[in-house]
XYZ file of C-alpha atoms in Angstrom:
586
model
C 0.000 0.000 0.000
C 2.944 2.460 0.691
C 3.842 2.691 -3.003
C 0.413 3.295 -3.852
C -0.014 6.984 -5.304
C -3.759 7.628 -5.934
C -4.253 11.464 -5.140
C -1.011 12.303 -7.815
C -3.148 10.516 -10.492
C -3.971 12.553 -13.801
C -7.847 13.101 -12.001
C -5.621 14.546 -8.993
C -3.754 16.859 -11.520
C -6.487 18.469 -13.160
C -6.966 22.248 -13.122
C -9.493 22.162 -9.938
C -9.966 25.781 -8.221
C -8.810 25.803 -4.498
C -10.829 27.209 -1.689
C -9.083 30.398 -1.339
C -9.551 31.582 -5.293
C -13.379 30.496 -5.452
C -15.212 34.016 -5.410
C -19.263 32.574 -4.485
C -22.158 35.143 -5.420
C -24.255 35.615 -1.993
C -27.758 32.956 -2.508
C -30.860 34.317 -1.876
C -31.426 32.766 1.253
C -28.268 34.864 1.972
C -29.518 37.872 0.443
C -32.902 37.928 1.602
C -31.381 37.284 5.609
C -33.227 40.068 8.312
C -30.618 42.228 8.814
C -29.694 42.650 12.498
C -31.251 45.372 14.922
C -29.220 48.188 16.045
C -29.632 49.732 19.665
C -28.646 53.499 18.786
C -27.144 55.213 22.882
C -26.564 59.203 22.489
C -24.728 60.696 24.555
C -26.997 63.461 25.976
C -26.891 63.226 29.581
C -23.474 61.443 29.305
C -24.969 58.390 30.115
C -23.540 56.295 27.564
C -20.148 57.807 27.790
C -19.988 56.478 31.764
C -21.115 53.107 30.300
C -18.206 53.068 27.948
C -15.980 54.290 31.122
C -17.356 51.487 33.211
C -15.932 48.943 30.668
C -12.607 50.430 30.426
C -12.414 50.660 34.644
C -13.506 47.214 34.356
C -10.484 46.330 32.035
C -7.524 48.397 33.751
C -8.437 47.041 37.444
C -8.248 43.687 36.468
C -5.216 43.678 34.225
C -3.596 46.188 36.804
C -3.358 42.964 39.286
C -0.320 42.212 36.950
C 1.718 45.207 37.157
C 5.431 45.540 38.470
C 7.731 42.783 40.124
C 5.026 42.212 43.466
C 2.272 41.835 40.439
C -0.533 39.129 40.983
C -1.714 36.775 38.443
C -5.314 35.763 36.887
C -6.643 32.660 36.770
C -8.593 31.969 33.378
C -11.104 29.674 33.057
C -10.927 26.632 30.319
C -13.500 24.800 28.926
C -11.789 21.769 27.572
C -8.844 21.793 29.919
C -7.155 22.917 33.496
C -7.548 26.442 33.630
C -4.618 28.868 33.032
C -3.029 30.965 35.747
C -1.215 33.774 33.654
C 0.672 37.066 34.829
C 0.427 38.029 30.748
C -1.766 41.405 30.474
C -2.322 40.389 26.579
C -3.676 37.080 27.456
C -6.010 38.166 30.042
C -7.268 40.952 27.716
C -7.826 38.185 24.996
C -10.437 36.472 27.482
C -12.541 40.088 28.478
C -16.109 39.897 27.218
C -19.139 41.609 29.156
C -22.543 41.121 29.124
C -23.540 44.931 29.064
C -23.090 46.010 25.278
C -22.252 49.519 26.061
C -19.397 48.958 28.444
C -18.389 45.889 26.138
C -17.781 48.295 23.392
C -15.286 49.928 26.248
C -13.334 47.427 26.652
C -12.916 46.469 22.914
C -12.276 50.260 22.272
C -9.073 50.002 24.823
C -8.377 46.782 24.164
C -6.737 47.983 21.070
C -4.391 50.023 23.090
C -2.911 47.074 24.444
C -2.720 44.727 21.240
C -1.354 47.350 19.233
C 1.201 47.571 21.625
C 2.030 44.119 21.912
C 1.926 43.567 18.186
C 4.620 46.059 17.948
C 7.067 46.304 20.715
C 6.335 42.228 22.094
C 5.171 43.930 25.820
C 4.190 46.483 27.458
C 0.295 45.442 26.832
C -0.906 46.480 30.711
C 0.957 49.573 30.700
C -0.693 51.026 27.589
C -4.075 49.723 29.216
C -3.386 52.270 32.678
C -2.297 54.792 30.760
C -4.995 55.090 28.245
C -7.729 54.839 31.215
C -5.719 56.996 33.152
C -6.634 59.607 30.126
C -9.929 58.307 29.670
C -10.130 59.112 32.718
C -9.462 62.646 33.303
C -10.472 63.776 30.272
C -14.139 62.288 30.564
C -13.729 64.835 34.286
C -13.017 67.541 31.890
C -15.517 67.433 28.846
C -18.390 66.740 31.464
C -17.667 70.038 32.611
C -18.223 71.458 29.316
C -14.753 71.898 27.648
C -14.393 71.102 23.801
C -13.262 67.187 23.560
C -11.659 67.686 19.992
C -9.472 70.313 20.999
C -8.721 68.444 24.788
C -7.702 65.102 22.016
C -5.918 67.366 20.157
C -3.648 68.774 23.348
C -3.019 64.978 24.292
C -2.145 64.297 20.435
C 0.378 67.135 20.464
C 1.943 66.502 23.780
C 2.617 63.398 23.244
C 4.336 63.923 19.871
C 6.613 66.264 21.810
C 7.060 63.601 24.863
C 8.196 60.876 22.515
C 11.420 63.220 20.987
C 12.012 64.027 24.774
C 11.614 60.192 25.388
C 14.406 59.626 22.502
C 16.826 61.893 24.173
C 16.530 59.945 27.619
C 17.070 56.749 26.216
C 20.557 55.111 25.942
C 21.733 52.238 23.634
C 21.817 48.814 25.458
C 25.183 47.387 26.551
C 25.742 43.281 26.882
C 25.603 42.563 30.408
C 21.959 44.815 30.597
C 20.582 42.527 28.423
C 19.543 40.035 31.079
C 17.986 43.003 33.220
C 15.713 43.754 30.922
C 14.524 40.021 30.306
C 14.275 39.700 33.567
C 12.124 42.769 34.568
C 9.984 41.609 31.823
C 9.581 38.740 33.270
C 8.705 39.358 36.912
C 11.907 39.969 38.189
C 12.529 36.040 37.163
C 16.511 36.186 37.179
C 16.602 32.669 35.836
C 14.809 33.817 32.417
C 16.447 37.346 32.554
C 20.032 35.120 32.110
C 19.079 32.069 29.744
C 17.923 35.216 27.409
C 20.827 36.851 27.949
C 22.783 33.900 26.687
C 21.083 32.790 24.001
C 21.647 36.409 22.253
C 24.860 36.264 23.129
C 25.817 33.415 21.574
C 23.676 34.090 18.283
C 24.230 37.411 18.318
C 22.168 40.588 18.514
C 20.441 40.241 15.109
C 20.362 36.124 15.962
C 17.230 34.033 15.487
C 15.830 32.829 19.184
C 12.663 29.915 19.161
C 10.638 29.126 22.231
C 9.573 25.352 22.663
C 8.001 23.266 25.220
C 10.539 21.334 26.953
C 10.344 17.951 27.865
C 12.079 18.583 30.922
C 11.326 20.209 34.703
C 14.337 22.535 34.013
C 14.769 25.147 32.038
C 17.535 24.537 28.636
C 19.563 25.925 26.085
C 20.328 24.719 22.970
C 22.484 26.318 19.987
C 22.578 24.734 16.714
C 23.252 25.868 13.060
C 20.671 27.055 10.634
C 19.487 29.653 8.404
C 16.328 32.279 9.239
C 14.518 34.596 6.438
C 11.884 36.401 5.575
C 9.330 34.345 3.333
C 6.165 32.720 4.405
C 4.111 29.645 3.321
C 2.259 30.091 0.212
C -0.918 28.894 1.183
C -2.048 28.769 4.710
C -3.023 25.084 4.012
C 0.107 24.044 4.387
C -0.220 24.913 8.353
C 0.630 21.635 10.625
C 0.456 23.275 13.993
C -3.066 25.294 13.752
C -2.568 26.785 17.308
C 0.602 28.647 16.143
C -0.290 28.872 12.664
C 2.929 27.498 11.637
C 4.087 24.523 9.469
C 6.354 22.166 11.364
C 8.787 19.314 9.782
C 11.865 17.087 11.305
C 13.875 15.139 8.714
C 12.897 17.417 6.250
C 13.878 17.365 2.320
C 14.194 20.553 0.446
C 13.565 21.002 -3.651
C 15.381 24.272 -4.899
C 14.461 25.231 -7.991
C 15.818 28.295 -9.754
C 12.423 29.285 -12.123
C 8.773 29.675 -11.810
C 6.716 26.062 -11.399
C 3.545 26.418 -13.609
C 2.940 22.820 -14.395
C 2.172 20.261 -11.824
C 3.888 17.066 -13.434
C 7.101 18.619 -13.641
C 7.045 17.729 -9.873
C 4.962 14.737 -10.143
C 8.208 11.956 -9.842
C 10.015 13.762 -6.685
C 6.905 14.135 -5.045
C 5.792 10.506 -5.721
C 8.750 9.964 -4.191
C 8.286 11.655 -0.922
C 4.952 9.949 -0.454
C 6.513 6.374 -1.114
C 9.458 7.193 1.299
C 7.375 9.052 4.107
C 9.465 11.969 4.208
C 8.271 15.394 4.463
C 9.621 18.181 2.029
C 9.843 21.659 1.587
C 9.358 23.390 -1.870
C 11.693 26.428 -2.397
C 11.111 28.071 -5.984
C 11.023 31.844 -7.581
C 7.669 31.196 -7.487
C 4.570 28.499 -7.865
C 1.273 28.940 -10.340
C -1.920 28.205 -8.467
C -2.596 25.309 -10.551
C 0.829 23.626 -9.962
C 0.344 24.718 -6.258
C -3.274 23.043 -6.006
C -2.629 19.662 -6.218
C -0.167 19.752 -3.563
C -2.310 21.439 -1.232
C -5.172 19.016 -1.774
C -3.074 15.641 -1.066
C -2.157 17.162 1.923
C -4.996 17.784 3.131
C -5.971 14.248 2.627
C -2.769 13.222 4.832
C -0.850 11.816 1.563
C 2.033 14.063 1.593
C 3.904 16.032 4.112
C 4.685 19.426 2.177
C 4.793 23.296 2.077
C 5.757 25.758 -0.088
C 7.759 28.997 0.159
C 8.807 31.541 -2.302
C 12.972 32.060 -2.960
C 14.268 34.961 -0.474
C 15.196 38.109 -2.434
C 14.906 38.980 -6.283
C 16.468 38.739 -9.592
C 20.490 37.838 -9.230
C 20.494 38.161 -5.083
C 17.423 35.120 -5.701
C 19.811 32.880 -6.988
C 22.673 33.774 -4.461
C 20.343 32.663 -1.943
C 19.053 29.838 -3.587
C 23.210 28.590 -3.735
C 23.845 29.730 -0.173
C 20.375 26.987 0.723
C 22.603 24.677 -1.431
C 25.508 25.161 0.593
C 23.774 24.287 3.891
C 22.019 21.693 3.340
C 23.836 20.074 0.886
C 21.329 19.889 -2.060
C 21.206 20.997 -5.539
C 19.831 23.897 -7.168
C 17.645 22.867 -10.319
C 17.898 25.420 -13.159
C 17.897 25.499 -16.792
C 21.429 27.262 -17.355
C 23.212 24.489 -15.961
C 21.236 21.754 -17.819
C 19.059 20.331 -15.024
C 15.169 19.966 -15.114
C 12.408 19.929 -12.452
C 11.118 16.892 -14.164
C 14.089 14.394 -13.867
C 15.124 15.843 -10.723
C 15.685 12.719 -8.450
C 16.056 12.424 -4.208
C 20.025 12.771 -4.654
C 19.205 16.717 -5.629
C 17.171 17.395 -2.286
C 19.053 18.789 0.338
C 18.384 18.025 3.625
C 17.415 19.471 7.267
C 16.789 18.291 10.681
C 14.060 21.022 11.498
C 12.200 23.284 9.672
C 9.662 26.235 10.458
C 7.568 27.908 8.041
C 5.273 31.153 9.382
C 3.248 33.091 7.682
C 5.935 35.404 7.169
C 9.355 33.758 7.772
C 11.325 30.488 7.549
C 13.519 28.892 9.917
C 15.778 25.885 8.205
C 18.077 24.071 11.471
C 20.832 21.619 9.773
C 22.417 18.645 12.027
C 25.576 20.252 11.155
C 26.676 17.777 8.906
C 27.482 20.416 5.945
C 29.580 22.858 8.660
C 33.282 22.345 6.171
C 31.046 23.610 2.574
C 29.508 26.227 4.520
C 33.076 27.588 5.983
C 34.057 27.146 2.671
C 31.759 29.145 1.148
C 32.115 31.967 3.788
C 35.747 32.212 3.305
C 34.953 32.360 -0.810
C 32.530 35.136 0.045
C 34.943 37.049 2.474
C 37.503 37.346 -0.296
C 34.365 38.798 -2.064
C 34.003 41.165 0.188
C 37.688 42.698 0.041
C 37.679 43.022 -3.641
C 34.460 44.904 -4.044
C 34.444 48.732 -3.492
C 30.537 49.485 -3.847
C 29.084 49.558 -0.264
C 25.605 48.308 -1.258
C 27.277 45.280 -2.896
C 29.107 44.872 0.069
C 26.329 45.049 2.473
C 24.248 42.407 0.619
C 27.508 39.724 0.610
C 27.802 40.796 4.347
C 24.471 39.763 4.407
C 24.895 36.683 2.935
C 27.586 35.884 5.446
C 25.547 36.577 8.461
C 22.965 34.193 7.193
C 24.882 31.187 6.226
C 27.074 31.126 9.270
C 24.048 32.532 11.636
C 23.372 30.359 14.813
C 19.329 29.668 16.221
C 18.968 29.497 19.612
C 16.048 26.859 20.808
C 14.841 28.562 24.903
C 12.989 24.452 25.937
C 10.591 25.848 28.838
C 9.981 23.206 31.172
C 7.604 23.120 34.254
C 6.204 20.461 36.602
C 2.261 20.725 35.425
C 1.003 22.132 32.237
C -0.658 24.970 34.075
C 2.983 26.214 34.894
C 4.599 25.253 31.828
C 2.016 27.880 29.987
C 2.435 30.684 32.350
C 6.146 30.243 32.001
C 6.293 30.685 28.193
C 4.249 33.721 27.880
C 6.868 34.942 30.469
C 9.378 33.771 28.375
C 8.075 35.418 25.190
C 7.513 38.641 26.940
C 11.240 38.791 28.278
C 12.336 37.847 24.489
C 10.307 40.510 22.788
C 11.452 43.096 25.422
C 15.031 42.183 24.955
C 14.899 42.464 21.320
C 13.155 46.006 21.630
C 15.339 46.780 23.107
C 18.216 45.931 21.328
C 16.212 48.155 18.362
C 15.808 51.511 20.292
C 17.885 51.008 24.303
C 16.660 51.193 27.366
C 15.170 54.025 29.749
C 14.696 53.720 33.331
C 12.095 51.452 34.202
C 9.613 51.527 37.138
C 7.103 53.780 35.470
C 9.472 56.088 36.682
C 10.656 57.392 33.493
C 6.960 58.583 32.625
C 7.178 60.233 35.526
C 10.314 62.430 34.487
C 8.479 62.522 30.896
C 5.868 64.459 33.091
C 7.796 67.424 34.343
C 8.207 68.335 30.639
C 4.691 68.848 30.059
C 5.438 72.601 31.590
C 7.381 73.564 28.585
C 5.317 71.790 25.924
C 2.282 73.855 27.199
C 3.764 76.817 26.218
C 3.866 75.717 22.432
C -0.256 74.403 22.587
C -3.036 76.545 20.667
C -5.210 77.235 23.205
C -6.116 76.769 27.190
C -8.442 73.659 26.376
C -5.174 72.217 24.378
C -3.100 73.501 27.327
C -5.767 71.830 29.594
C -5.128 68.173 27.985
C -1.479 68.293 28.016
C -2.238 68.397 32.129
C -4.463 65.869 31.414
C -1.906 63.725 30.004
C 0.273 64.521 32.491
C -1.695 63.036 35.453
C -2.287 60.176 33.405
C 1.445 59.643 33.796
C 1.493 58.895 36.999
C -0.878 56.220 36.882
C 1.914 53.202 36.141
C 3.652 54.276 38.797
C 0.696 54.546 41.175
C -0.315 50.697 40.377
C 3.069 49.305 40.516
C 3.501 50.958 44.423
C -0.510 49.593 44.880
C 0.645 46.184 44.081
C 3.893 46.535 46.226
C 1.544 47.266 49.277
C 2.124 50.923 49.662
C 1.038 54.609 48.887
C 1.309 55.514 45.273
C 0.884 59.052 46.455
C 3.918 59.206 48.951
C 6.053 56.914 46.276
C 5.030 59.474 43.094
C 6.119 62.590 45.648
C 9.808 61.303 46.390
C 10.351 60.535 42.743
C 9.553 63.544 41.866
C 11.443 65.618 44.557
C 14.674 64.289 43.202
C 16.235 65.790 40.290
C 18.442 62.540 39.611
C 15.964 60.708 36.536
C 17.805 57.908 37.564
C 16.655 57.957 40.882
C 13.337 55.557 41.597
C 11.191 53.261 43.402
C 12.747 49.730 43.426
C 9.436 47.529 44.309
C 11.197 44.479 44.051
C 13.481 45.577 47.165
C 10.752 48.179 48.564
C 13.521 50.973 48.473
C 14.556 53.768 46.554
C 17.749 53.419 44.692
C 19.820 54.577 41.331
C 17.647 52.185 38.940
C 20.131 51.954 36.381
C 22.425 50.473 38.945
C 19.440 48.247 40.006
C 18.745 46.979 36.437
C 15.590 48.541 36.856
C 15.133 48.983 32.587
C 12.314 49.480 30.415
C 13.111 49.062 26.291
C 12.447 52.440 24.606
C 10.300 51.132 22.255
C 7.785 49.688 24.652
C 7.539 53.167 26.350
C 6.994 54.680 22.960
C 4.348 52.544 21.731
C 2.832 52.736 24.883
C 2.446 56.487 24.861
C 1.463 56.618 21.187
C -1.359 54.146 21.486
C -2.892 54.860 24.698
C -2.750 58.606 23.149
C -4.927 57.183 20.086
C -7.208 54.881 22.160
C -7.974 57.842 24.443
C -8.436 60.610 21.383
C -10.812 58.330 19.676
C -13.022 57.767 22.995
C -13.459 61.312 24.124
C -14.523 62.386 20.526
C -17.133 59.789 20.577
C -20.788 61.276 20.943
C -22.948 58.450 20.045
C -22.230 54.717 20.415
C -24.268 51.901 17.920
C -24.849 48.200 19.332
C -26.641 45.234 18.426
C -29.660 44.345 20.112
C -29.550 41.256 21.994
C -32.326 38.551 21.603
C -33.881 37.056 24.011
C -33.329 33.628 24.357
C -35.998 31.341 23.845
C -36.858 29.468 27.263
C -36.132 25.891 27.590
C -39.128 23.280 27.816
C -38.372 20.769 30.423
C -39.738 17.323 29.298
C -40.835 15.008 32.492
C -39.090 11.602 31.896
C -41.193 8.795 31.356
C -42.494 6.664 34.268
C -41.297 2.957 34.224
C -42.612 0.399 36.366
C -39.437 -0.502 37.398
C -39.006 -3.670 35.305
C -36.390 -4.180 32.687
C -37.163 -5.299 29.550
C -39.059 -8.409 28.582
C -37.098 -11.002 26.897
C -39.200 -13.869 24.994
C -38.475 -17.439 25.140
């Protein structure tokens, strides 16, 4: 049965439309649905504007619990499994839904605060939350009272423009050994983490590629092995093996390289057989792949046939086929193109090169060689050196520099282990957070941390006023700037003492290195402490929670759907039985 090959027969191969290009007219019993009922809330009396506020209260308290080193956690429930206990601010806000539409629409209206951030900078999700209800806030105070909320939005818009450039000049460029500070800040104050990060950058560099797994272990690991990383993504998202992740996984994996565009499916037909009659999984790397050449792959594996994906060649034109040699190189296969008298179609399992590992995202591949190929690749390094030395353009050089970086790059793999599975996923969003943070980093430096360097971004507020339009501008710049303050008030609430007193003898020093160190409940020089926030999370969460709360307090009228009622459930009375089983005759 294994040499069997039904779904590559000719029916198999025929020019069938996949899913994703089929364009279906709406029926009739689409078009002729009852459209939903809207609830329309105006915001006369303000009414629906404290409804909205309620949500986002609703939002910050509980995500607030997770603040700063003495931060609690949540516990999550979990229908088909034990529930999760997280200290992750982005995974908590992923589980928020209320029953009341109005103050729903709240918390889906900050809630973009947060993701944004996280999408960007990797943390920093509950700090963007405070801040943009500590704006919410005080400007809902404000525009009650009768003040203009487009030109309030438009002070908080301006001032923080200005903040951010003051923001830039604070920050400093990230040496080595801070590197495991700010993992491990991210991270709860979880030293352990803070270090293995450290390490694995180290040893793959700044600009390395680092992977989080599940380890199969109690214990934390480490392990460095040799590989390639770029920037191309599956072509289809059918290819995708791990669903939670959305990422295509293979061990023992073949790879076809092939120099031109695939537009006919049997040219591929005999490797592929191949694959399916020797249960191995392969990866397709081409300049590019027609949807009907593309479809037939797809549909045998969906049917569990064959093990395959397919990803476009990294770069264009000349640097395309570079890359394609480079792959070569590594993993010791052969690249199939016309110039050098090789075809797709008698290409044979001698041509495939080979990897232990291999991770396709939507947007980037990670190929991990057993190392096997390490003399070619030095080889080819050395060859591309000399390169180097006799070319004078510094583009060309830069792309050959390039080159280098990626053959002889390093991954990292971070196995998270932990005693119950509860643990284990608590520990890698902790993990993932202290990674991201690291890496921003690495992009923009490091300010001090604490919340206290918003606080020191607040005392500039005085001379950005002076530069505002108008007194109701002025007047949210000062709303902005008590907003500021609100990090640094949770993080002392969650340390067990007065946010007030803490905020006070900050601010009464002139050192902005001098803080509140809640890990240690004293004050100290925070820099000293390792006390350090990554530039670009502060940024991002300034910008956003500046959008999220711009976009509220010009709201006037909010539009909801009307809930139906439920219908009520009829409870059948079971059927009386005399209490004798059933009858059997003879």
């Amino acid at each position: 049965m294994g040499c069997s090959f039904k779904p590559f027969s000719a029916v198999a191969f025929t020019n069938q439309s996949l899913p994703t290009t089929i364009a279906m007219k709406p029926s009739n019993s689409m078009s002729n649905a009852k459209p939903v009922p809207k609830d329309i809330y105006f915001n006369r009396d303000g009414s629906a504007t404290q409804k909205l506020l309620a949500g986002v209260n609703k939002v910050a308290e509980l995500i607030g619990v997770t603040l700063g080193p003495k931060g609690r956690n949540v516990v999550l429930q979990n229908k088909y499994g034990p529930p999760k206990i997280v200290n992750d601010g982005e995974t908590v806000l992923k589980q928020i839904e209320l029953d009341d539409p109005l103050e729903n629409v709240g918390v889906k209206l900050v809630r973009q605060a947060g993701a944004r951030t996280n999408d960007l900078a990797g943390d920093g999700c509950t700090t963007s939350i405070i801040l943009a209800q500590g704006l919410i806030a005080e400007g809902v105070k404000v525009t009650a009272a009768g003040m203009s909320p487009i030109q309030i939005s438009r002070g908080i818009e301006k001032t923080a423009r200005a903040l951010i450039s003051e923001l830039k000049l604070m920050s400093k460029e990230v040496e080595d050994h801070e590197l495991v500070d700010v993992a491990s800040v991210s991270a709860g104050n979880d030293y352990a983490i803070g270090t293995m990060i450290s390490d694995a950058l180290l040893q793959v560099g700044r600009q390395g590629f680092v992977t989080i797994q599940k380890g199969n272990y109690a214990e934390n690991s480490l392990d460095i092995v040799e590989g390639m990383q770029f920037d191309r993504g599956y072509l289809s998202p059918y290819f995708v093996t791990d669903r939670q992740k959305r990422t295509v996984e293979f061990h023992d994996c073949k790879l076809l390289l092939v120099d031109k565009k695939i537009t006919n499916p049997n040219d591929f037909f005999k490797i592929l057989d191949n694959a399916v009659k020797e249960k191995y999984p392969i990866l397709i790397v081409a300049e590019g792949i027609e949807q009907e050449a593309l479809a037939p792959v797809i549909r045998n594996k969906l049917r569990g046939v064959l093990k395959a994906a397919a990803i476009k060649a990294p770069s264009f034109g000349e640097r395309k086929s570079h890359c394609l040699d480079d792959l070569a190189v590594l993993t010791g296969g052969t690249v199939i193109r016309d110039e050098m008298g090789l075809s797709l179609e008698k290409a044979h399992k001698g041509m495939l090169g080979s990897a232990s590992k291999v991770i396709v995202t939507k947007d980037s591949t990670l190929i991990v060689t057993d190392g096997s190929t390490n003399e070619a690749v030095k080889v080819r390094v050395s060859q591309l050196q000399r390169l180097v030395e006799n070319t004078e353009e510094k583009f060309q050089k830069k792309i050959i520099n390039e080159r280098i970086a990626r053959l002889s790059g390093r991954i990292a793999f971070l196995q998270v282990g932990a005693q119950t599975v509860v643990e284990l996923k608590d520990k890698q969003l902790r993990v993932e957070d202290a990674l991201n943070a690291t890496k921003a980093a690495i992009e923009e430096g490091v300010v001090v941390g604490g919340g206290c360097c918003l606080l020191r971004l607040s005392t500039k507020i005085a001379k950005i006023k002076e530069h505002l339009d108008n007194e109701e501008q002025k007047i949210g710049a000062d709303i902005l700037k008590r907003a500021l303050t609100y990090p640094a008030r949770q993080i002392a609430k969650n340390a067990g003492v007065n946010g007030s007193v803490v905020i006070a003898k900050i601010l009464s020093s002139d050192d902005v290195r001098f803080g509140y160190n809640a890990a240690s409940d004293r004050y100290e020089d925070l820099m000293v402490a390792g006390i350090l926030d990554p530039t670009k999370v502060v940024r991002c969460c300034l910008e956003h929670a500046a959008s999220v709360a711009k976009v509220f307090l010009t709201a006037d009228a909010v539009i909801v759907e009307i809930k139906e009622a439920m219908p009520p459930r009829i409870m059948t009375k079971p059927i009386p039985t005399s209490g004798v089983g059933p009858l059997s005759i003879g």
